[in-house]
Short mmCIF file of C-alpha atoms and ligand atoms in Angstrom, two decimals:
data_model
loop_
_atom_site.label_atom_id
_atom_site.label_comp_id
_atom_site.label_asym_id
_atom_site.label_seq_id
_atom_site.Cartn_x
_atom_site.Cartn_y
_atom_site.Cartn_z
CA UNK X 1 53.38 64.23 105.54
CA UNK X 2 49.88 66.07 105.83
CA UNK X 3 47.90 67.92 103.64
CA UNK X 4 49.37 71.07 103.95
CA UNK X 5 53.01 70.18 102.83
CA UNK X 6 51.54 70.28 99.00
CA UNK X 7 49.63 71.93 96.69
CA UNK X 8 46.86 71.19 94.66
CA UNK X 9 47.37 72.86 91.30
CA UNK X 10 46.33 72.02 87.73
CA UNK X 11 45.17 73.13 84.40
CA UNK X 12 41.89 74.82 84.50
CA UNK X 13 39.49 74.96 82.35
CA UNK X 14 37.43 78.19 83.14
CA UNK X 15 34.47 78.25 80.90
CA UNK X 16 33.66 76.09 77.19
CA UNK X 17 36.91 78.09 75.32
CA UNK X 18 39.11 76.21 77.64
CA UNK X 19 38.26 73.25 74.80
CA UNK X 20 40.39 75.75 72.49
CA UNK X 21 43.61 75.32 74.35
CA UNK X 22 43.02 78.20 77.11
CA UNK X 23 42.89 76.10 80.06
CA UNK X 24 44.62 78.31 82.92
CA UNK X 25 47.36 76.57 85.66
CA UNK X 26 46.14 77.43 89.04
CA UNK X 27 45.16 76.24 92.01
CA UNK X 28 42.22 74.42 93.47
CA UNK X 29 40.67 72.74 96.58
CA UNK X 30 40.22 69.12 96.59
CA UNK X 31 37.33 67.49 98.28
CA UNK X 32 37.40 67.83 102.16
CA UNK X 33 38.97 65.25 102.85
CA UNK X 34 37.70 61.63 104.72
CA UNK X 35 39.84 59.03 106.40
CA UNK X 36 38.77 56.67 103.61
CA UNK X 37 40.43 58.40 100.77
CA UNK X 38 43.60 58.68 99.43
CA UNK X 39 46.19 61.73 98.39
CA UNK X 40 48.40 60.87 95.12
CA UNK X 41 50.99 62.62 93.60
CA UNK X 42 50.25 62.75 89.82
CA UNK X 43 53.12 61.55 87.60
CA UNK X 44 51.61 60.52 84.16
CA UNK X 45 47.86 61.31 82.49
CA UNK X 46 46.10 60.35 79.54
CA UNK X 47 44.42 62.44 77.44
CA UNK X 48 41.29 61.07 77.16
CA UNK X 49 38.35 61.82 74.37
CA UNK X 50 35.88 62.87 77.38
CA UNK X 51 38.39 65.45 78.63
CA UNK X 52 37.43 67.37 75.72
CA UNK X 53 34.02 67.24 75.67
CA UNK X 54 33.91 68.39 78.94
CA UNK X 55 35.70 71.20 78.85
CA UNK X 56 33.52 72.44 76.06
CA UNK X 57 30.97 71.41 78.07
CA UNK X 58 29.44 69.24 75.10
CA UNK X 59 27.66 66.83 77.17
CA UNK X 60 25.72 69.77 79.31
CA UNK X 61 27.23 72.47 81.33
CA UNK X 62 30.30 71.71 83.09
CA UNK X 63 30.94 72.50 86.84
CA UNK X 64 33.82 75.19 85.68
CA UNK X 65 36.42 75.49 87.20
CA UNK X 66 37.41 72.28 85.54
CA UNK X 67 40.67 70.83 85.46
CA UNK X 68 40.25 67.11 83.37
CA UNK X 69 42.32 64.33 83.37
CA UNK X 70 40.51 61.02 84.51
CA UNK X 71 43.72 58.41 83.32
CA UNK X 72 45.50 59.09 86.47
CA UNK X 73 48.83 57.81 87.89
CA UNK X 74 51.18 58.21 90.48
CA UNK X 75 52.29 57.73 93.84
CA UNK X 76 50.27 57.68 97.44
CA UNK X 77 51.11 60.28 99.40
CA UNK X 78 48.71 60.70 102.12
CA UNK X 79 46.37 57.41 103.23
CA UNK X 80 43.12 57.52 104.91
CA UNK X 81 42.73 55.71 108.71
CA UNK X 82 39.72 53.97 106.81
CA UNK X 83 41.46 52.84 103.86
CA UNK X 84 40.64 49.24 103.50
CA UNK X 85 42.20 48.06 100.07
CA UNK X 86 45.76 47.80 101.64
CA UNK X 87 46.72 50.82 100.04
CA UNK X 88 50.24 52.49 101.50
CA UNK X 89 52.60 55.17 101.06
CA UNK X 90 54.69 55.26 97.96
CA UNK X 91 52.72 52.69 96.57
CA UNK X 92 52.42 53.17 92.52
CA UNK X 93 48.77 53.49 91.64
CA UNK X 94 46.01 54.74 89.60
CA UNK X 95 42.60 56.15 88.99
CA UNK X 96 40.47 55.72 86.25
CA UNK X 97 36.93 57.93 85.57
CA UNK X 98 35.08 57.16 88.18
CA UNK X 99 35.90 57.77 91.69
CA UNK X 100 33.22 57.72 93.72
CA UNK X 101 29.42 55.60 94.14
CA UNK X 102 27.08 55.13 96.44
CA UNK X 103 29.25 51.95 97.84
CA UNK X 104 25.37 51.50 99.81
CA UNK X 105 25.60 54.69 101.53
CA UNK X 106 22.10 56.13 99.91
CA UNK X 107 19.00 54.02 99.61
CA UNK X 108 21.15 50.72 101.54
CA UNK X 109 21.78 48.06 99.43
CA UNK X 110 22.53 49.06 95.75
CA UNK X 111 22.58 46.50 93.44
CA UNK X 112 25.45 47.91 91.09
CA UNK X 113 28.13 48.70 93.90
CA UNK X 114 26.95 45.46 95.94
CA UNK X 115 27.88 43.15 92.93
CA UNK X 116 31.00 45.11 91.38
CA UNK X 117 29.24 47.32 89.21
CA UNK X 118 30.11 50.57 90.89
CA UNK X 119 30.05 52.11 87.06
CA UNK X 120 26.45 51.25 86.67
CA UNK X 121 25.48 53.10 90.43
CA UNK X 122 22.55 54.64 90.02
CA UNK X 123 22.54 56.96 93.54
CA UNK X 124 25.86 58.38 92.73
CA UNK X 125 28.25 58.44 89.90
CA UNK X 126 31.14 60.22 90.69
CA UNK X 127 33.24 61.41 87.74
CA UNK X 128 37.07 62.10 88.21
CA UNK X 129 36.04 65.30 87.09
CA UNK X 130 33.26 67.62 86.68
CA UNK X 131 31.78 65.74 89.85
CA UNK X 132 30.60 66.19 93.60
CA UNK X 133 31.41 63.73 95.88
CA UNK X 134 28.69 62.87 98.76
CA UNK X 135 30.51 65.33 101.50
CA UNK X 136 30.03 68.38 98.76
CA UNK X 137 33.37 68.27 97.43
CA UNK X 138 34.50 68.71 93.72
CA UNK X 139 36.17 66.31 91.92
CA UNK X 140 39.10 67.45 89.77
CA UNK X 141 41.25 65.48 87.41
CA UNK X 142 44.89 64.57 86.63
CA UNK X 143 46.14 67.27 84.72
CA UNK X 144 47.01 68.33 88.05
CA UNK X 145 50.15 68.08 90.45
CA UNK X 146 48.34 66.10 93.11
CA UNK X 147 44.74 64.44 93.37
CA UNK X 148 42.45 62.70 95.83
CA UNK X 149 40.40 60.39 95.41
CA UNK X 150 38.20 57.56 97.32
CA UNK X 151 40.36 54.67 97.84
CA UNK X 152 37.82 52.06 96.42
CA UNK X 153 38.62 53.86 93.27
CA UNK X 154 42.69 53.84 93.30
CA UNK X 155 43.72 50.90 91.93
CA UNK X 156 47.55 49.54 92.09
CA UNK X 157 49.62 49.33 88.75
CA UNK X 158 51.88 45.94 88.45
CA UNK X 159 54.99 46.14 88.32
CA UNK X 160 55.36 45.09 85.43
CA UNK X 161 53.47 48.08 83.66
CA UNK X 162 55.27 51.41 83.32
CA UNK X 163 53.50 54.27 84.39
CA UNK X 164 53.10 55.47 81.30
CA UNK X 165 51.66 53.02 79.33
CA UNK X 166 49.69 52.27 82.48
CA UNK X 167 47.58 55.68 82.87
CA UNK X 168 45.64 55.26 79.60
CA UNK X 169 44.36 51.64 80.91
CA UNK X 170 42.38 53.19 83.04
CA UNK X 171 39.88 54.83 81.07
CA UNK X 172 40.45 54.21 77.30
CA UNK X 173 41.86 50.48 78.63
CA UNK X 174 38.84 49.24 80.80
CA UNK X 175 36.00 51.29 78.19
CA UNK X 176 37.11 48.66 75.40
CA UNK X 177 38.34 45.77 77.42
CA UNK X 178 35.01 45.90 79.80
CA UNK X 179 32.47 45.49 77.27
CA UNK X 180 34.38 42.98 74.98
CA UNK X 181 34.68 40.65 77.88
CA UNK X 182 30.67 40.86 78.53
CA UNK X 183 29.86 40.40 75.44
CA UNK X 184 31.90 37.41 75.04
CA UNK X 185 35.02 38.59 72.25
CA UNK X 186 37.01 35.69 71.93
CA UNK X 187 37.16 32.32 70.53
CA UNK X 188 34.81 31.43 67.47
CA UNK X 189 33.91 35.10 67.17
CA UNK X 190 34.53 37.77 64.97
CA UNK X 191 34.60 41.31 66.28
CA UNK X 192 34.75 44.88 64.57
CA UNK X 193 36.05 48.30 66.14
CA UNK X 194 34.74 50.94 64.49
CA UNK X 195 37.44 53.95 65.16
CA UNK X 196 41.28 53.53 65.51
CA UNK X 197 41.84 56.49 67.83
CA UNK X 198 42.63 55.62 72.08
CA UNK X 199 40.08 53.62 72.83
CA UNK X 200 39.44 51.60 69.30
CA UNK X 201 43.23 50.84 69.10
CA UNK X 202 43.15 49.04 72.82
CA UNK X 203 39.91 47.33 71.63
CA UNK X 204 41.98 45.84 68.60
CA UNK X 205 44.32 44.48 70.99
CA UNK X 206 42.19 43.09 74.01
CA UNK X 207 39.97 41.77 71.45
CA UNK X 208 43.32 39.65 70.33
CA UNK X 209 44.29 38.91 73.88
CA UNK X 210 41.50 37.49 74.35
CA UNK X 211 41.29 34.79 71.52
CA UNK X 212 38.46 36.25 68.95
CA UNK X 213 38.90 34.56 65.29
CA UNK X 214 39.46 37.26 64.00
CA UNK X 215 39.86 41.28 64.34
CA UNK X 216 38.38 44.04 62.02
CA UNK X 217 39.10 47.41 61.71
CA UNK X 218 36.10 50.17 60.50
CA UNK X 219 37.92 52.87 59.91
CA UNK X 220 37.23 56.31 57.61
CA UNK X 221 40.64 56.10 55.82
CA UNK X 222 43.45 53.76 54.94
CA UNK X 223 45.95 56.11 56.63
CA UNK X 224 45.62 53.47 59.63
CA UNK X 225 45.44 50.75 57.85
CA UNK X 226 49.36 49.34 58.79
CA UNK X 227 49.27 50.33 62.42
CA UNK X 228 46.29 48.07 62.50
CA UNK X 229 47.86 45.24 61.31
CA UNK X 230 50.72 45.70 63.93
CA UNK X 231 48.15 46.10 66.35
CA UNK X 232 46.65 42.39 65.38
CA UNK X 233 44.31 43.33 63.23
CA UNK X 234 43.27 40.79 60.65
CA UNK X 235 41.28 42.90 57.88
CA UNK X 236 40.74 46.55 57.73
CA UNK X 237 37.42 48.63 56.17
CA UNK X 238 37.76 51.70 54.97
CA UNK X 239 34.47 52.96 55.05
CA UNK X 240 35.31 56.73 53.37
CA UNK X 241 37.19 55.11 50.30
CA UNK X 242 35.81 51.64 49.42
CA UNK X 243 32.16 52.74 47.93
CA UNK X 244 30.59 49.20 48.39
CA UNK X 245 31.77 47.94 51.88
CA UNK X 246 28.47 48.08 53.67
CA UNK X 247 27.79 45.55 50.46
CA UNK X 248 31.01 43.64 50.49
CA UNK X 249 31.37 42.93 54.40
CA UNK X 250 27.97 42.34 54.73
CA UNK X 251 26.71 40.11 57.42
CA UNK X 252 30.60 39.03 58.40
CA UNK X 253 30.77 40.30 61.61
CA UNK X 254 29.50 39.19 65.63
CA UNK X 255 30.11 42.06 67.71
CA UNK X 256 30.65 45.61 66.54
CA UNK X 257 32.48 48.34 69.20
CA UNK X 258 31.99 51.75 68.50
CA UNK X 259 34.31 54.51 69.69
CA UNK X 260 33.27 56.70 67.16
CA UNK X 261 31.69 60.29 68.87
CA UNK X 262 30.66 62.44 66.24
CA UNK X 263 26.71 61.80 65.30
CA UNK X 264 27.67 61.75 61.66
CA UNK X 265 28.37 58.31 61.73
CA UNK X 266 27.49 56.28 58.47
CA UNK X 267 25.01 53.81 61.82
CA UNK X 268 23.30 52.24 59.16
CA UNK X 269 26.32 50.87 57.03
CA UNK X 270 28.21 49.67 60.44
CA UNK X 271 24.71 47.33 61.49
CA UNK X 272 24.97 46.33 57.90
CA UNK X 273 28.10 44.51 58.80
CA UNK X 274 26.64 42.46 61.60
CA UNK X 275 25.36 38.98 61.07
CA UNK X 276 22.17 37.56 62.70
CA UNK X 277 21.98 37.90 66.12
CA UNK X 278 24.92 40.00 66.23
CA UNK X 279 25.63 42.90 68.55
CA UNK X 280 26.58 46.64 68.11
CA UNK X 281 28.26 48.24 71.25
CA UNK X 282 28.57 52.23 71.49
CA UNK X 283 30.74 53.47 73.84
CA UNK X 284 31.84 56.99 71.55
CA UNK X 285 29.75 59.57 73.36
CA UNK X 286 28.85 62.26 70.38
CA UNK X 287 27.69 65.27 72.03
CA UNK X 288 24.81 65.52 69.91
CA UNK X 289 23.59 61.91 70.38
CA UNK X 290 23.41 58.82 68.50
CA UNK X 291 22.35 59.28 65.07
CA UNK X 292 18.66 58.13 63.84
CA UNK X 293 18.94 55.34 61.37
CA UNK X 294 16.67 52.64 59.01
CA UNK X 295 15.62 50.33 61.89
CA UNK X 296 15.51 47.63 59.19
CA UNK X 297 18.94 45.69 60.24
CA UNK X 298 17.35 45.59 63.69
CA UNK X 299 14.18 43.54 62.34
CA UNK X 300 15.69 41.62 59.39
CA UNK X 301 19.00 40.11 61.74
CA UNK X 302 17.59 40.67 65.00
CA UNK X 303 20.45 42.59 65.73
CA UNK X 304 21.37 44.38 69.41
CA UNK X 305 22.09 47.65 70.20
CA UNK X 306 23.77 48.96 73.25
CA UNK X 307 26.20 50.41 75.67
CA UNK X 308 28.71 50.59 77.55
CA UNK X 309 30.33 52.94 80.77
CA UNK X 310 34.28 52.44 81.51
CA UNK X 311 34.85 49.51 83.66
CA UNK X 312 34.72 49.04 87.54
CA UNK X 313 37.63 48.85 89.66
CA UNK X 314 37.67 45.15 89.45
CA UNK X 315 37.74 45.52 85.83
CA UNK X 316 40.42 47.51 85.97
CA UNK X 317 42.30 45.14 88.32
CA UNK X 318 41.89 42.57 85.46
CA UNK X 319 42.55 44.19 82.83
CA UNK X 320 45.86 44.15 84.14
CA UNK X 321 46.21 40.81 84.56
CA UNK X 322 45.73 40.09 80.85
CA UNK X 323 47.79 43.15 79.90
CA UNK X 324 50.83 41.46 82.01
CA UNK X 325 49.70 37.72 80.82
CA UNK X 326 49.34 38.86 76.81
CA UNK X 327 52.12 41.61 77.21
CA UNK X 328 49.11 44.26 75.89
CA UNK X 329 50.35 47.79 75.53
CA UNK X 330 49.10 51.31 74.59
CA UNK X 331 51.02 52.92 71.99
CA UNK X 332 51.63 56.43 72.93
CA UNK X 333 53.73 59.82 73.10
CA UNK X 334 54.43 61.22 76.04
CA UNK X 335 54.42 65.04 76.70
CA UNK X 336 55.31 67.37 79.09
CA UNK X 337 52.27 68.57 81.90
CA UNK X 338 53.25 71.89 80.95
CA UNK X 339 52.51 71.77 77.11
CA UNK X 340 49.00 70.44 78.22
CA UNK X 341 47.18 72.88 76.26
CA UNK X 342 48.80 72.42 72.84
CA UNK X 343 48.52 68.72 73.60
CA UNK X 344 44.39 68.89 73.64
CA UNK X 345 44.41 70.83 70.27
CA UNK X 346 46.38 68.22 68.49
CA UNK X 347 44.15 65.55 70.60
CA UNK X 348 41.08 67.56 68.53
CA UNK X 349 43.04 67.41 65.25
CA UNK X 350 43.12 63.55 65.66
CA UNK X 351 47.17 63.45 65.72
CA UNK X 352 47.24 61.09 68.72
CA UNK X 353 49.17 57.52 67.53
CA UNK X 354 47.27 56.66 69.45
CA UNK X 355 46.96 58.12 73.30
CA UNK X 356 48.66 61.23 74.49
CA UNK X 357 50.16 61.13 78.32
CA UNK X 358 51.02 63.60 80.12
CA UNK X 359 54.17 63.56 82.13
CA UNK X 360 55.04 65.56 85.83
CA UNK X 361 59.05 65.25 85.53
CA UNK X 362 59.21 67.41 88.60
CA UNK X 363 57.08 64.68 90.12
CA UNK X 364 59.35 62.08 89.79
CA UNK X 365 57.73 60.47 87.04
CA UNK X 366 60.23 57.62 86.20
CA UNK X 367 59.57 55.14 83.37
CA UNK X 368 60.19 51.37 83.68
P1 LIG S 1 39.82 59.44 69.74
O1 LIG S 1 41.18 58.99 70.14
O2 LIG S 1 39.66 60.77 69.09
O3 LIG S 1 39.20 58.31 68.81
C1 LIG S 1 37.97 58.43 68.14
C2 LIG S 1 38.09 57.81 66.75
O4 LIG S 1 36.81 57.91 66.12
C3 LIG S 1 39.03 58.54 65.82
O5 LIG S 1 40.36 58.12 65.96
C4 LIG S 1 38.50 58.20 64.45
O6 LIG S 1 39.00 56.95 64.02
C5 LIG S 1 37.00 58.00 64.70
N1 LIG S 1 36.21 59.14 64.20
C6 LIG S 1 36.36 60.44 64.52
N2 LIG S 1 35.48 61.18 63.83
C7 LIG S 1 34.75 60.33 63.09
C8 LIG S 1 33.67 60.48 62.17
N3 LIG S 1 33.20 61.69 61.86
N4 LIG S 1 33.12 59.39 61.61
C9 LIG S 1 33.61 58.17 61.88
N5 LIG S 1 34.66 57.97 62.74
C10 LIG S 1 35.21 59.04 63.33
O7 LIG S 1 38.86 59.50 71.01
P2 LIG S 1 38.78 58.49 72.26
O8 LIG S 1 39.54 59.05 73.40
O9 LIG S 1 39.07 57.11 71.78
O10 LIG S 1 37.24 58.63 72.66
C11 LIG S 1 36.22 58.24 71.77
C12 LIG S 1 34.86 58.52 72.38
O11 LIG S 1 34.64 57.61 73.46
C13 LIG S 1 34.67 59.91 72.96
O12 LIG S 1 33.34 60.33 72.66
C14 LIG S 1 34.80 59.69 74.45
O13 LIG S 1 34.14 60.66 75.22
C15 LIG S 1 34.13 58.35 74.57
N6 LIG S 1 34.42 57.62 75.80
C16 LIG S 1 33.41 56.86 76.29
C17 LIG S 1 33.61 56.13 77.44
C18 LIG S 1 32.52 55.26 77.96
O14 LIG S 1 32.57 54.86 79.12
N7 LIG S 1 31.54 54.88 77.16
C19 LIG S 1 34.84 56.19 78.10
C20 LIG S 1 35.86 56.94 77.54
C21 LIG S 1 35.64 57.65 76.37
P3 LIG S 1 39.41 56.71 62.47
O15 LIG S 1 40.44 57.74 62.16
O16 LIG S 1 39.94 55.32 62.53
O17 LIG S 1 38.20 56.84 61.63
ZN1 LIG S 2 38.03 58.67 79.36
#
């Protein structure tokens, strides 16, 4: 098969009112393509938080013609001479939201990509989306009937993982699961995810897969408060209807993952919950920033604050593996490609339980 037996078409977003459900289906060019990369044909994508920020172009302007999607799976159709990662035809795979970096083709050796950091490349970040790869090419997402991408980037699903339940791994997955396993989540500790949407609901469960004490949920309202427990949740805050929790839960909690992105966020109370020593991780990106707060938890508990970007492919790779070994899995709807546009406004109204995925039927998009 070569490039010209298919099509590269998707849902476009054309300028910030695309964010309002008006992205467009039409076509678009993919990056020129390189004998290291890889063509896939798109069966299932998330819908991912970012998606929507960028087609509002909330985080700065965005490279429009857009067309999102960076939880990406399907099946290899084309493979690069160059392809090193034993990638082949018909092989089930996927891409998360990176999918390019420097791989030590700018200023030689780069520390991130030489030590399997790719997300934290600091020559070149390459976004599934809303990017530009090193050759000039655009990157475009998986709300799309095919997409290519760099091969270091394409990562193979196990078998065991349905496509499905697979796509939102790869971003919402590896942004929860990455920074719990840094920071150490897991025996003898007790961690806190503030937000049950896509990502907060897959930090509940990798936080349980891998062996914490014990699991809290922060979240505004009790109207999650059951799904949490299912999830393996062992307490749950409601931070919009119990008045004293910043007071109550005081100083009970070790490490504190925020998925929250709006810069309302009650910053203070959340610290409030950390003991000594303990650390707050944001990975919500509010377009407005993070909010200003009372640095007295920092001073008084010698508390941390920081961050964290998705995960690299590695991470991806074993996230996986503990998926498979602790039978993890995303709870989500799936929903026809073609009702893509509906699906982002409900994404918006927060109606996701808890990741939407969006299916190409016509792609062969089986389920396991
Ligand atoms: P999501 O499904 O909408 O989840 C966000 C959750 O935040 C909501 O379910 C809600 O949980 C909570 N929330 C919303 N508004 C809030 C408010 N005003 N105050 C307090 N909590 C609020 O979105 P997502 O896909 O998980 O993405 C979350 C954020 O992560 C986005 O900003 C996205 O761009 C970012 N992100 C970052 C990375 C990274 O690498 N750092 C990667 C992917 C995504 P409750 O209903 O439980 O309160
Ligand atoms: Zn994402």
């Amino acid at each position: 098969m070569t490039a010209t037996d298919y099509k590269f078409e998707g849902w476009l977003g054309l300028d910030a009112s695309s964010a309002d459900g008006k992205m467009v289906w039409g076509e678009f060019e993919p990056k020129p393509w390189e004998e290291t990369d890889v063509d896939i044909k798109v069966t299932h994508c998330g819908i991912c938080g970012s998606d929507l920020h960028t087609l509002r172009s909330g985080w700065g302007p965005t490279l429009y013609p857009c067309c999102v999607g960076h939880e990406i799976v399907g099946t290899v159709v084309r493979v690069g001479s160059e392809v090193k990662n034993g990638l082949k035809l018909g092989d089930r795979v996927g891409v998360g939201a990176q999918s390019d970096s420097c791989m030590n083709r700018i200023n030689g050796d780069c520390e991130a990509c030489s030590s399997g950091n790719e997300n934290y490349c600091q020559n070149k970040h390459v976004g599934t989306y809303n990017g530009v790869y090193l050759n000039g090419g655009k990157s475009y997402g998986g709300y799309a009937t095919y997409n290519r991408s760099p091969s270091n980037f394409v990562v193979k699903i196990p078998d065991g993982i349905s496509s499905a339940e697979a796509a939102p791994m790869l971003c919402g997955g590896v942004t929860t699961y990455a920074p719990l396993k840094h920071h150490g989540a897991g025996p003898g500790k007790t961690v806190g995810i503030i937000g049950l949407g896509g990502l907060g609901h897959f930090g509940v469960m990798w936080a349980k897969a891998l062996g914490a004490d014990k699991v809290v949920v922060i979240s505004r309202s009790g109207v999650k408060k059951e799904d949490a427990f299912k999830m393996g949740a062992d307490q749950f805050i409601a931070t919009a209807e119990e008045e004293d929790w910043t007071s109550k839960y005081k100083s009970t909690i070790d490490l504190l993952l925020c998925t929250v992105s709006d810069t309302r966020m009650p910053v203070a109370g959340y610290l409030s919950l950390l003991k000594m020593d303990g650390t707050f991780i944001q990975v919500g990106l509010p377009d407005d920033g993070f909010p200003t707060f009372q640095q007295k938890p920092l001073i008084f508990k010698r508390v941390k604050i920081t961050g964290s970007l998705i995960g690299s492919p590695n991470d991806i790779r074993e996230m996986f593996a503990l998926a498979e070994e602790k039978g993890v899995r995303p709870w989500i709807s799936v929903i026809g490609m073609k009702d893509a546009n509906k699906a982002i406004l409900d994404f918006e109204d927060g109606k996701p339980r808890y990741r939407f995925v969006l299916e190409n039927q016509e792609n062969g998009a089986a389920r396991l």
